[in-house]
CSV table of C-alpha atoms in Angstrom, one decimal:
chain,number,residue,atom,x,y,z
A,1,MET,CA,201.0,20.8,234.2
A,2,ASN,CA,203.7,22.5,236.2
A,3,THR,CA,204.5,20.8,239.5
A,4,GLN,CA,205.0,22.6,242.8
A,5,THR,CA,208.0,21.8,244.8
A,6,ILE,CA,207.5,20.9,248.4
A,7,THR,CA,210.8,20.9,250.4
A,8,LEU,CA,211.1,19.1,253.7
A,9,ALA,CA,214.2,20.0,255.7
A,10,ALA,CA,215.8,18.0,258.5
A,11,LEU,CA,218.5,19.7,260.6
A,12,ASN,CA,220.1,16.9,262.5
A,13,ARG,CA,222.7,16.7,265.3
A,14,ASN,CA,224.1,13.9,263.2
A,15,THR,CA,222.9,12.8,259.8
A,16,ILE,CA,223.6,9.2,260.7
A,17,TYR,CA,220.0,9.0,262.0
A,18,THR,CA,217.3,8.8,259.4
A,19,PRO,CA,214.7,11.6,259.6
A,20,LEU,CA,211.7,9.3,260.1
A,21,ALA,CA,209.1,12.1,260.7
A,22,LEU,CA,209.8,13.8,257.4
A,23,LEU,CA,210.1,10.5,255.5
A,24,TYR,CA,206.6,9.7,256.7
A,25,CYS,CA,205.4,13.1,255.5
A,26,ARG,CA,206.9,12.6,252.1
A,27,ALA,CA,205.4,9.1,251.8
A,28,CYS,CA,202.0,10.4,252.7
A,29,LEU,CA,202.2,13.2,250.2
A,30,GLU,CA,203.3,11.0,247.4
A,31,LYS,CA,200.8,8.3,248.1
A,32,ASP,CA,197.9,10.8,247.8
A,33,LYS,CA,196.5,10.3,244.3
A,34,THR,CA,195.1,13.8,244.1
A,35,LEU,CA,198.6,15.3,244.6
A,36,ALA,CA,200.5,12.8,242.4
A,37,LYS,CA,201.0,15.0,239.4
A,38,LYS,CA,200.9,18.4,241.1
A,39,ILE,CA,203.9,18.2,243.5
A,40,SER,CA,207.5,17.3,243.6
A,41,VAL,CA,208.7,16.5,247.1
A,42,GLU,CA,212.4,17.1,248.0
A,43,LEU,CA,213.8,15.9,251.3
A,44,LYS,CA,216.9,17.7,252.4
A,45,GLU,CA,219.1,16.7,255.2
A,46,TYR,CA,221.7,18.9,257.0
A,47,GLU,CA,223.8,18.9,260.1
A,48,LEU,CA,223.7,21.7,262.6
A,49,ASP,CA,227.4,22.5,261.8
A,50,ASP,CA,226.5,23.2,258.1
A,51,SER,CA,226.7,27.0,257.4
A,52,ASP,CA,223.5,29.0,257.2
A,53,GLU,CA,224.4,30.2,253.7
A,54,PHE,CA,224.8,26.7,252.4
A,55,ILE,CA,221.5,25.5,253.8
A,56,LEU,CA,219.7,28.7,252.7
A,57,TRP,CA,221.0,28.4,249.1
A,58,GLU,CA,220.1,24.7,249.0
A,59,LEU,CA,216.6,25.4,250.2
A,60,VAL,CA,215.7,28.3,248.0
A,61,ARG,CA,217.4,27.3,244.8
A,62,PRO,CA,214.5,25.0,243.5
A,63,SER,CA,212.0,27.9,244.3
A,64,PRO,CA,209.7,25.7,246.4
A,65,ARG,CA,206.1,26.7,247.1
A,66,VAL,CA,206.4,25.3,250.6
A,67,ILE,CA,209.3,24.6,253.0
A,68,GLY,CA,208.6,22.4,256.0
A,69,PHE,CA,210.9,21.9,259.0
A,70,SER,CA,210.9,19.2,261.6
A,71,CYS,CA,211.6,20.9,264.9
A,72,TYR,CA,213.4,19.5,267.9
A,73,LEU,CA,215.0,20.9,271.0
A,74,TRP,CA,218.5,20.8,269.4
A,75,ASN,CA,217.6,22.5,266.1
A,76,ILE,CA,214.8,25.0,266.8
A,77,GLU,CA,217.1,28.1,267.2
A,78,LYS,CA,218.9,27.5,263.9
A,79,ILE,CA,215.6,26.8,262.2
A,80,LEU,CA,214.0,30.0,263.3
A,81,LYS,CA,217.2,31.9,262.1
A,82,LEU,CA,216.9,30.2,258.7
A,83,CYS,CA,213.2,31.2,258.6
A,84,ARG,CA,214.2,34.8,259.0
A,85,MET,CA,216.8,34.5,256.2
A,86,ILE,CA,214.3,32.6,253.9
A,87,ARG,CA,211.7,35.2,254.3
A,88,ARG,CA,214.1,37.9,253.1
A,89,VAL,CA,215.1,36.1,249.9
A,90,MET,CA,211.8,34.4,249.2
A,91,PRO,CA,209.0,36.5,250.7
A,92,GLY,CA,206.2,34.5,249.1
A,93,VAL,CA,207.2,30.9,250.2
A,94,ILE,CA,205.0,29.2,252.8
A,95,ILE,CA,207.0,28.1,255.9
A,96,ILE,CA,205.5,25.3,257.9
A,97,LEU,CA,206.9,23.9,261.2
A,98,GLY,CA,206.1,20.7,263.0
A,99,GLY,CA,207.6,18.4,265.7
A,100,PRO,CA,207.7,18.1,269.5
A,101,GLU,CA,209.5,21.4,270.0
A,102,VAL,CA,206.8,23.6,268.5
A,103,SER,CA,203.6,21.6,269.0
A,104,PRO,CA,203.1,22.5,272.7
A,105,GLN,CA,204.0,26.2,272.2
A,106,ALA,CA,202.7,26.8,268.7
A,107,ARG,CA,200.9,30.1,269.5
A,108,GLU,CA,204.0,31.5,271.3
A,109,ILE,CA,206.3,30.5,268.5
A,110,LEU,CA,204.2,32.3,265.9
A,111,GLN,CA,203.7,35.4,268.2
A,112,ASN,CA,207.5,35.8,268.7
A,113,ASN,CA,208.5,34.8,265.2
A,114,PRO,CA,206.7,36.5,262.3
A,115,GLU,CA,208.3,34.4,259.5
A,116,PRO,CA,206.7,30.9,259.9
A,117,ASP,CA,203.1,30.8,258.5
A,118,LEU,CA,201.8,27.6,260.1
A,119,ILE,CA,202.5,25.0,262.7
A,120,VAL,CA,201.3,21.4,262.6
A,121,ARG,CA,200.7,20.2,266.1
A,122,GLY,CA,201.0,16.6,267.1
A,123,GLU,CA,201.1,13.7,264.5
A,124,GLY,CA,201.7,15.5,261.2
A,125,GLU,CA,201.6,12.9,258.5
A,126,PHE,CA,198.0,13.2,257.3
A,127,VAL,CA,197.4,16.8,258.6
A,128,PHE,CA,200.4,18.0,256.5
A,129,THR,CA,198.9,16.4,253.5
A,130,GLN,CA,195.6,18.2,254.1
A,131,VAL,CA,197.5,21.5,254.4
A,132,ILE,CA,199.3,21.0,251.1
A,133,LYS,CA,196.0,20.2,249.4
A,134,THR,CA,194.6,23.4,250.7
A,135,ILE,CA,197.6,25.5,249.6
A,136,LEU,CA,197.4,24.0,246.0
A,137,LYS,CA,193.8,25.0,245.8
A,138,GLY,CA,194.9,28.6,246.3
A,139,LYS,CA,193.3,28.9,249.7
A,140,ASN,CA,194.7,30.2,252.9
A,141,ASP,CA,191.9,29.2,255.2
A,142,PHE,CA,193.0,26.2,257.3
A,143,SER,CA,190.3,26.5,259.9
A,144,ARG,CA,188.7,23.2,259.0
A,145,ILE,CA,191.9,21.2,259.5
A,146,GLU,CA,192.4,19.9,263.1
A,147,GLY,CA,195.8,20.3,264.7
A,148,LEU,CA,196.9,23.6,263.3
A,149,THR,CA,198.1,27.0,264.5
A,150,PHE,CA,198.3,29.5,261.7
A,151,ARG,CA,198.2,33.1,260.7
A,152,ALA,CA,195.1,34.8,259.3
A,153,GLY,CA,196.1,38.4,258.7
A,154,ARG,CA,197.3,39.7,262.1
A,155,ARG,CA,195.4,37.1,264.0
A,156,ILE,CA,196.7,33.7,265.1
A,157,ILE,CA,194.1,30.9,264.9
A,158,GLU,CA,194.4,27.6,266.6
A,159,THR,CA,192.1,24.8,265.5
A,160,PRO,CA,191.1,21.9,267.9
A,161,GLY,CA,193.6,19.2,268.5
A,162,GLN,CA,193.5,16.2,266.2
A,163,PRO,CA,192.8,12.8,267.6
A,164,PRO,CA,195.7,10.3,267.6
A,165,ILE,CA,196.0,8.2,264.4
A,166,ALA,CA,194.0,5.1,265.3
A,167,ASN,CA,195.4,2.9,262.5
A,168,LEU,CA,199.1,3.4,262.4
A,169,ASP,CA,199.5,1.0,259.5
A,170,ALA,CA,197.7,3.6,257.4
A,171,ILE,CA,201.0,5.5,257.5
A,172,PRO,CA,203.0,4.3,254.4
A,173,SER,CA,206.2,2.4,255.1
A,174,VAL,CA,209.2,4.5,254.1
A,175,TYR,CA,212.3,2.3,253.7
A,176,ARG,CA,211.5,0.5,250.5
A,177,ASP,CA,212.0,3.8,248.8
A,178,LYS,CA,215.4,3.6,247.0
A,179,ARG,CA,216.0,7.3,247.7
A,180,VAL,CA,216.5,6.6,251.4
A,181,GLU,CA,220.2,5.8,252.0
A,182,LEU,CA,220.5,3.0,254.5
A,183,SER,CA,224.2,2.2,254.5
A,184,ASN,CA,226.3,3.4,257.4
A,185,ARG,CA,223.2,4.9,259.1
A,186,GLU,CA,221.2,4.3,262.2
A,187,VAL,CA,217.8,3.5,260.8
A,188,CYS,CA,215.0,4.8,263.0
A,189,ILE,CA,211.8,2.8,263.1
A,190,GLU,CA,208.7,2.7,265.3
A,191,THR,CA,206.8,-0.4,266.4
A,192,GLN,CA,204.5,1.6,268.6
A,193,ARG,CA,203.6,5.2,269.6
A,194,GLY,CA,202.5,6.9,272.7
A,195,CYS,CA,203.3,5.9,276.3
A,196,VAL,CA,201.1,4.5,279.1
A,197,PHE,CA,203.2,6.5,281.7
A,198,GLY,CA,202.7,10.2,282.4
A,199,CYS,CA,206.2,11.1,283.7
A,200,GLY,CA,206.2,14.9,284.5
A,201,PHE,CA,209.6,15.5,282.8
A,202,CYS,CA,208.8,13.7,279.6
A,203,TYR,CA,207.0,14.7,276.4
A,204,TYR,CA,206.9,11.2,274.9
A,205,ASN,CA,203.2,10.8,275.6
A,206,LYS,CA,202.4,14.3,274.1
A,207,GLY,CA,200.1,15.0,277.1
A,208,ARG,CA,198.1,11.9,276.5
A,209,ARG,CA,198.4,8.2,277.5
A,210,GLU,CA,197.1,6.6,274.3
A,211,TRP,CA,199.4,3.7,273.5
A,212,ARG,CA,199.1,2.3,270.0
A,213,THR,CA,201.0,-0.2,268.0
A,214,PHE,CA,201.8,-0.8,264.3
A,215,SER,CA,200.6,-4.4,263.5
A,216,ILE,CA,203.1,-7.1,264.2
A,217,ARG,CA,202.8,-8.1,260.6
A,218,ARG,CA,203.9,-4.5,259.5
A,219,VAL,CA,206.8,-4.5,262.0
A,220,LYS,CA,208.1,-7.9,260.8
A,221,LYS,CA,207.8,-6.8,257.1
A,222,GLU,CA,209.9,-3.7,257.8
A,223,LEU,CA,212.5,-5.5,259.8
A,224,ALA,CA,212.8,-8.2,257.2
A,225,PHE,CA,213.6,-5.6,254.6
A,226,LEU,CA,216.1,-3.7,256.7
A,227,LEU,CA,217.9,-6.9,257.9
A,228,LYS,CA,219.0,-7.5,254.4
A,229,HIS,CA,221.3,-4.5,254.5
A,230,ARG,CA,224.7,-5.2,256.0
A,231,ASP,CA,226.1,-1.8,256.9
A,232,THR,CA,223.4,-0.3,259.0
A,233,THR,CA,222.2,-0.1,262.6
A,234,ILE,CA,218.5,-0.1,263.7
A,235,TYR,CA,217.1,2.1,266.3
A,236,LEU,CA,213.7,0.9,267.7
A,237,MET,CA,212.6,4.3,268.8
A,238,ASP,CA,209.7,3.2,271.0
A,239,PRO,CA,209.3,5.1,274.3
A,240,VAL,CA,209.3,1.7,276.1
A,241,PHE,CA,210.1,-1.2,273.8
A,242,ASN,CA,209.0,-3.9,276.3
A,243,ILE,CA,205.8,-2.3,277.6
A,244,ASP,CA,204.1,-5.4,276.1
A,245,LEU,CA,206.4,-8.2,277.2
A,246,LYS,CA,204.9,-10.9,274.9
A,247,ARG,CA,205.1,-8.6,271.9
A,248,SER,CA,208.7,-7.5,272.6
A,249,LYS,CA,209.7,-11.1,272.9
A,250,GLU,CA,208.0,-11.9,269.6
A,251,ILE,CA,209.9,-9.1,267.8
A,252,CYS,CA,213.2,-10.2,269.4
A,253,ARG,CA,212.6,-13.8,268.2
A,254,PHE,CA,211.9,-12.5,264.6
A,255,ILE,CA,215.1,-10.5,264.6
A,256,ILE,CA,217.1,-13.5,265.9
A,257,LYS,CA,215.8,-15.7,263.1
A,258,HIS,CA,216.2,-13.1,260.3
A,259,ASN,CA,219.4,-11.3,261.1
A,260,PRO,CA,222.2,-13.1,259.2
A,261,TYR,CA,224.5,-10.1,259.1
A,262,HIS,CA,224.2,-9.6,262.9
A,263,ILE,CA,223.0,-6.0,262.5
A,264,PRO,CA,223.1,-4.2,265.8
A,265,PHE,CA,220.0,-2.7,267.5
A,266,HIS,CA,219.5,0.2,269.9
A,267,THR,CA,216.3,0.6,272.0
A,268,GLU,CA,214.9,1.9,275.3
A,269,ILE,CA,213.7,-0.5,278.1
A,270,GLN,CA,211.7,-0.4,281.3
A,271,ALA,CA,213.9,-2.4,283.7
A,272,GLU,CA,211.0,-3.5,286.0
A,273,LEU,CA,209.3,-5.2,283.0
A,274,VAL,CA,212.4,-7.3,282.0
A,275,ASP,CA,212.4,-11.0,282.9
A,276,ARG,CA,215.2,-13.4,282.4
A,277,GLU,CA,213.9,-14.7,279.1
A,278,LEU,CA,213.6,-11.2,277.6
A,279,ALA,CA,217.1,-10.3,278.7
A,280,VAL,CA,218.5,-13.4,276.9
A,281,LEU,CA,216.4,-12.6,273.8
A,282,LEU,CA,217.6,-9.0,273.7
A,283,LYS,CA,221.2,-10.2,273.8
A,284,LYS,CA,220.6,-12.9,271.0
A,285,ALA,CA,218.8,-10.2,268.9
A,286,ASN,CA,222.0,-8.2,269.0
A,287,MET,CA,220.6,-5.2,271.0
A,288,ARG,CA,224.0,-3.6,271.3
A,289,PHE,CA,222.8,-0.6,273.2
A,290,VAL,CA,219.9,-0.5,275.7
A,291,GLU,CA,218.8,2.7,277.5
A,292,VAL,CA,217.3,2.3,280.9
A,293,GLY,CA,215.9,5.4,282.7
A,294,LEU,CA,216.3,5.2,286.5
A,295,GLN,CA,216.1,9.0,286.8
A,296,SER,CA,216.2,8.9,290.6
A,297,GLY,CA,216.5,6.3,293.3
A,298,ASN,CA,214.4,8.4,295.6
A,299,GLU,CA,210.8,7.2,295.7
A,300,HIS,CA,209.5,10.5,297.0
A,301,VAL,CA,211.2,12.4,294.1
A,302,LEU,CA,209.8,9.9,291.6
A,303,ARG,CA,206.3,10.2,293.0
A,304,ASN,CA,206.6,14.0,292.5
A,305,VAL,CA,207.0,13.3,288.8
A,306,GLN,CA,204.5,10.4,288.5
A,307,ARG,CA,207.3,8.0,287.6
A,308,PRO,CA,206.4,4.4,288.5
A,309,PHE,CA,209.2,2.6,290.3
A,310,ASN,CA,209.6,-0.8,292.0
A,311,ARG,CA,213.1,-1.0,293.5
A,312,GLU,CA,213.3,-4.8,293.8
A,313,ARG,CA,212.0,-5.4,290.3
A,314,PHE,CA,214.2,-2.7,288.9
A,315,ILE,CA,217.3,-4.3,290.4
A,316,GLN,CA,216.2,-7.8,289.2
A,317,GLY,CA,215.5,-6.6,285.6
A,318,PHE,CA,218.7,-4.6,285.4
A,319,THR,CA,220.7,-7.6,286.8
A,320,PHE,CA,219.1,-9.9,284.2
A,321,MET,CA,220.2,-7.5,281.4
A,322,LYS,CA,223.7,-7.0,282.8
A,323,ASN,CA,224.3,-10.7,283.3
A,324,SER,CA,223.2,-11.4,279.8
A,325,GLY,CA,226.0,-9.2,278.5
A,326,LEU,CA,224.0,-6.3,277.2
A,327,THR,CA,225.5,-2.9,277.1
A,328,VAL,CA,223.1,-1.0,279.3
A,329,GLU,CA,223.2,2.8,279.7
A,330,LEU,CA,221.7,3.7,283.1
A,331,GLN,CA,220.3,7.2,283.2
A,332,LEU,CA,219.8,9.7,286.1
A,333,ILE,CA,218.3,13.2,286.0
A,334,LEU,CA,219.8,15.9,288.2
A,335,GLY,CA,217.3,18.5,289.4
A,336,LEU,CA,213.9,16.7,289.6
A,337,PRO,CA,211.3,18.3,291.9
A,338,GLY,CA,212.0,17.5,295.6
A,339,GLU,CA,215.6,16.4,294.8
A,340,THR,CA,218.2,17.6,297.4
A,341,LEU,CA,221.9,17.3,297.2
A,342,GLU,CA,221.8,14.4,299.7
A,343,SER,CA,219.0,12.5,298.0
A,344,PHE,CA,220.8,12.9,294.7
A,345,LYS,CA,224.0,11.5,296.1
A,346,ARG,CA,222.0,8.5,297.4
A,347,SER,CA,220.5,8.0,294.0
A,348,LEU,CA,223.9,8.2,292.4
A,349,ASP,CA,225.3,5.7,294.9
A,350,PHE,CA,222.4,3.4,294.2
A,351,ALA,CA,223.1,3.6,290.5
A,352,LEU,CA,226.8,3.0,291.0
A,353,SER,CA,226.0,-0.1,293.2
A,354,LEU,CA,224.4,-1.7,290.1
A,355,ASP,CA,227.7,-1.2,288.3
A,356,PRO,CA,226.2,-0.3,285.0
A,357,PRO,CA,228.3,-0.6,281.8
A,358,ILE,CA,227.4,3.1,281.1
A,359,LEU,CA,226.2,5.6,283.6
A,360,SER,CA,224.8,8.9,282.2
A,361,VAL,CA,223.6,11.9,284.3
A,362,PHE,CA,221.6,14.6,282.6
A,363,LYS,CA,220.5,17.9,284.0
A,364,LEU,CA,216.7,18.3,284.1
A,365,HIS,CA,215.4,19.8,280.9
A,366,VAL,CA,212.2,21.7,281.5
A,367,LEU,CA,210.6,20.8,278.2
A,368,PRO,CA,207.6,22.5,276.6
A,369,GLY,CA,204.4,20.6,277.0
A,370,THR,CA,205.5,18.7,280.2
A,371,THR,CA,203.9,18.9,283.6
A,372,ILE,CA,207.1,20.1,285.1
A,373,ARG,CA,207.2,23.0,282.6
A,374,ALA,CA,203.6,24.0,283.5
A,375,MET,CA,204.3,23.8,287.3
A,376,ALA,CA,207.9,25.2,287.3
A,377,ALA,CA,207.0,28.4,289.2
A,378,SER,CA,205.0,26.6,291.9
A,379,LEU,CA,207.8,24.0,292.2
A,380,GLY,CA,210.5,26.7,292.5
A,381,ILE,CA,212.3,25.5,289.5
A,382,GLU,CA,214.3,28.2,287.5
A,383,TYR,CA,215.6,27.2,284.1
A,384,GLU,CA,217.1,28.5,281.0
A,385,LYS,CA,214.4,30.0,278.8
A,386,ALA,CA,216.2,29.0,275.6
A,387,PRO,CA,216.8,25.4,274.5
A,388,PRO,CA,217.8,23.0,276.0
A,389,TYR,CA,215.9,24.6,279.0
A,390,GLU,CA,218.3,23.2,281.6
A,391,SER,CA,217.3,23.6,285.2
A,392,ILE,CA,219.5,26.1,287.1
A,393,LYS,CA,218.1,25.7,290.6
A,394,SER,CA,215.1,24.7,292.6
A,395,THR,CA,213.6,25.2,296.1
A,396,THR,CA,215.2,21.9,297.3
A,397,LEU,CA,218.4,22.1,295.1
A,398,PRO,CA,219.8,25.7,295.4
A,399,PHE,CA,222.3,26.8,292.8
A,400,THR,CA,225.4,26.0,295.0
A,401,ASP,CA,224.1,22.5,295.7
A,402,SER,CA,223.4,22.0,292.0
A,403,ILE,CA,227.0,23.0,291.2
A,404,THR,CA,228.3,20.6,293.9
A,405,ALA,CA,226.2,17.8,292.4
A,406,GLN,CA,227.6,18.6,289.0
A,407,LYS,CA,231.2,18.4,290.3
A,408,ILE,CA,230.4,15.0,291.9
A,409,VAL,CA,228.9,13.8,288.6
A,410,ASN,CA,232.0,15.0,286.7
A,411,SER,CA,234.2,13.2,289.1
A,412,VAL,CA,232.5,9.8,288.9
A,413,SER,CA,234.3,8.7,285.7
A,414,LEU,CA,237.7,9.5,287.3
A,415,PHE,CA,237.1,6.9,290.1
A,416,ARG,CA,234.4,4.3,289.3
A,417,ARG,CA,236.7,2.0,287.3
A,418,ASN,CA,239.8,2.7,289.3
A,419,ASN,CA,240.7,-0.4,291.3
A,420,LYS,CA,242.6,1.6,294.0
A,421,ALA,CA,239.6,3.8,294.6
A,422,ARG,CA,237.2,0.9,294.7
A,423,GLN,CA,239.4,-1.0,297.1
A,424,TYR,CA,239.7,2.0,299.4
A,425,CYS,CA,235.9,2.4,299.5
A,426,LYS,CA,235.4,-1.3,300.2
A,427,THR,CA,238.0,-1.3,303.0
A,428,ARG,CA,236.7,1.9,304.7
A,429,GLY,CA,233.0,1.1,304.1
A,430,LEU,CA,232.6,4.3,302.0
A,431,ASN,CA,230.1,5.0,299.2
A,432,MET,CA,231.7,6.4,296.0
A,433,THR,CA,230.1,9.8,296.6
A,434,GLU,CA,231.8,9.9,300.0
A,435,LEU,CA,235.1,9.3,298.4
A,436,ILE,CA,234.4,12.0,295.8
A,437,HIS,CA,233.5,14.4,298.6
A,438,ARG,CA,237.0,13.9,300.1
A,439,TRP,CA,238.4,14.3,296.5
A,440,LEU,CA,236.6,17.7,296.3
A,441,GLU,CA,238.2,18.7,299.6
A,442,HIS,CA,241.6,17.6,298.2
A,443,LEU,CA,241.3,19.8,295.1
A,444,ARG,CA,242.8,23.2,295.4
A,445,ASP,CA,240.5,24.4,292.7
A,446,ASP,CA,237.4,22.2,292.2
A,447,SER,CA,236.0,24.6,289.6
A,448,LEU,CA,238.3,22.7,287.2
A,449,LEU,CA,235.6,20.0,287.3
A,450,LEU,CA,233.2,22.4,285.6
A,451,ASN,CA,235.6,23.1,282.7
A,452,GLY,CA,236.4,19.7,281.2
A,453,GLU,CA,237.9,16.6,282.8
A,454,ASN,CA,240.8,16.5,280.4
A,455,ASN,CA,242.5,19.5,282.0
A,456,LYS,CA,246.2,18.6,282.6
A,457,ILE,CA,246.1,20.1,286.1
A,458,LEU,CA,243.0,18.0,286.9
A,459,GLU,CA,244.7,14.8,285.6
A,460,ASN,CA,247.7,15.4,287.8
A,461,GLU,CA,245.6,16.1,290.9
A,462,THR,CA,243.7,12.9,290.3
A,463,LYS,CA,246.9,10.8,290.1
A,464,GLN,CA,248.1,12.4,293.4
A,465,PHE,CA,244.8,11.7,295.2
A,466,ILE,CA,244.6,8.1,294.1
A,467,ASN,CA,248.3,7.5,295.1
A,468,SER,CA,247.5,8.9,298.5
A,469,LEU,CA,244.6,6.4,298.8
A,470,LYS,CA,247.1,3.5,298.2
A,471,ARG,CA,249.1,4.7,301.2
A,472,ARG,CA,245.9,4.7,303.4
A,473,ILE,CA,244.8,1.2,302.5
A,474,PRO,CA,245.9,-1.1,305.4
């Protein structure tokens, strides 16, 4: 019996990260007994910098029956271009898309791009397997499969959404497969899915608030296997690793006990839910990099996006982590609904007062499927219509204020670790943003801040300004 080739393609910003979604899909296909001798599954990984010609040749060379792409904000435009090229050289191949970038706008994607045949919406592991079974039977009617948007002649049909996978352990584990290279990679694993929060800027909860976990037994089994590999890093890619405090501590204790090579971890944490014990356990478990989303220090702005926030508990949890020696990245978002230039500056000063090891400020991305995307017009938010959908302005943050805020953000790294600048602020009772405001007045051309901080002219201006501060300190 001739086998049909199913090609799964991952276009990554960096192939150091393992393509977990496609690894799951391959595992589900290969575990299905009815498909065992009928298909050959190839998983191809590329970087965005790879040439279109190279990727195209790699994809079409084995003459696959199906090509599936995992779509994200950073790769969708290149994937759609590849779809156009694939269709020209292989008109009969079936092109399937899936992932968070296409799920909430599946109909629109198919209407505007005639090349893809079908989009899997939501969790795709078992749905994709059903689709492949239908294709191999020679059928093109997918109407009985939930969670699909597909073409039927000139019509686009959307089936009802699929329920979340209730038993996550039913998804095969992927890392015991010797084909998966683990050395010198950041290995992505999940211990849970979904999110109990409904933040308006985020698509983690996929429009729902069903929070589900892989069994602790399954998690420990996967970790035990991965911790035997020296040259790797593990990314616990849960929306909020510590949403269940008892469970997160148990996982940390397991890592501490079974990590002889001191493999580093990376995860995302809710600061308000961190107690002193968890902070110590995170450090002992070698959580080298911890992301903490503050997003804004303004409670009115956070209420606008349904973001829970308790200032005192946030400060306490963040302090526990910092005092334990964790490398914490504190994150802010510029451009949230209701944010003004003044409220953003106060949020930035609050974040700086915590003295985070890393401070990152991102422009608001108006993502498909989010509440903010649906309400953008009523909120007065204007944004780029192409990925990454960055906010341009809003009713409360006009374009000129948004640009000023960006200049302030781009100036922070010039001053926050400078002892002279810090001493000047302390002596004069200034916040860092007030100092930066004086710095912007000092600059003859502050547009330099929008064109890269390594500009030689900007470096010289910074030195002159800092030297002038020294003369002003009593």
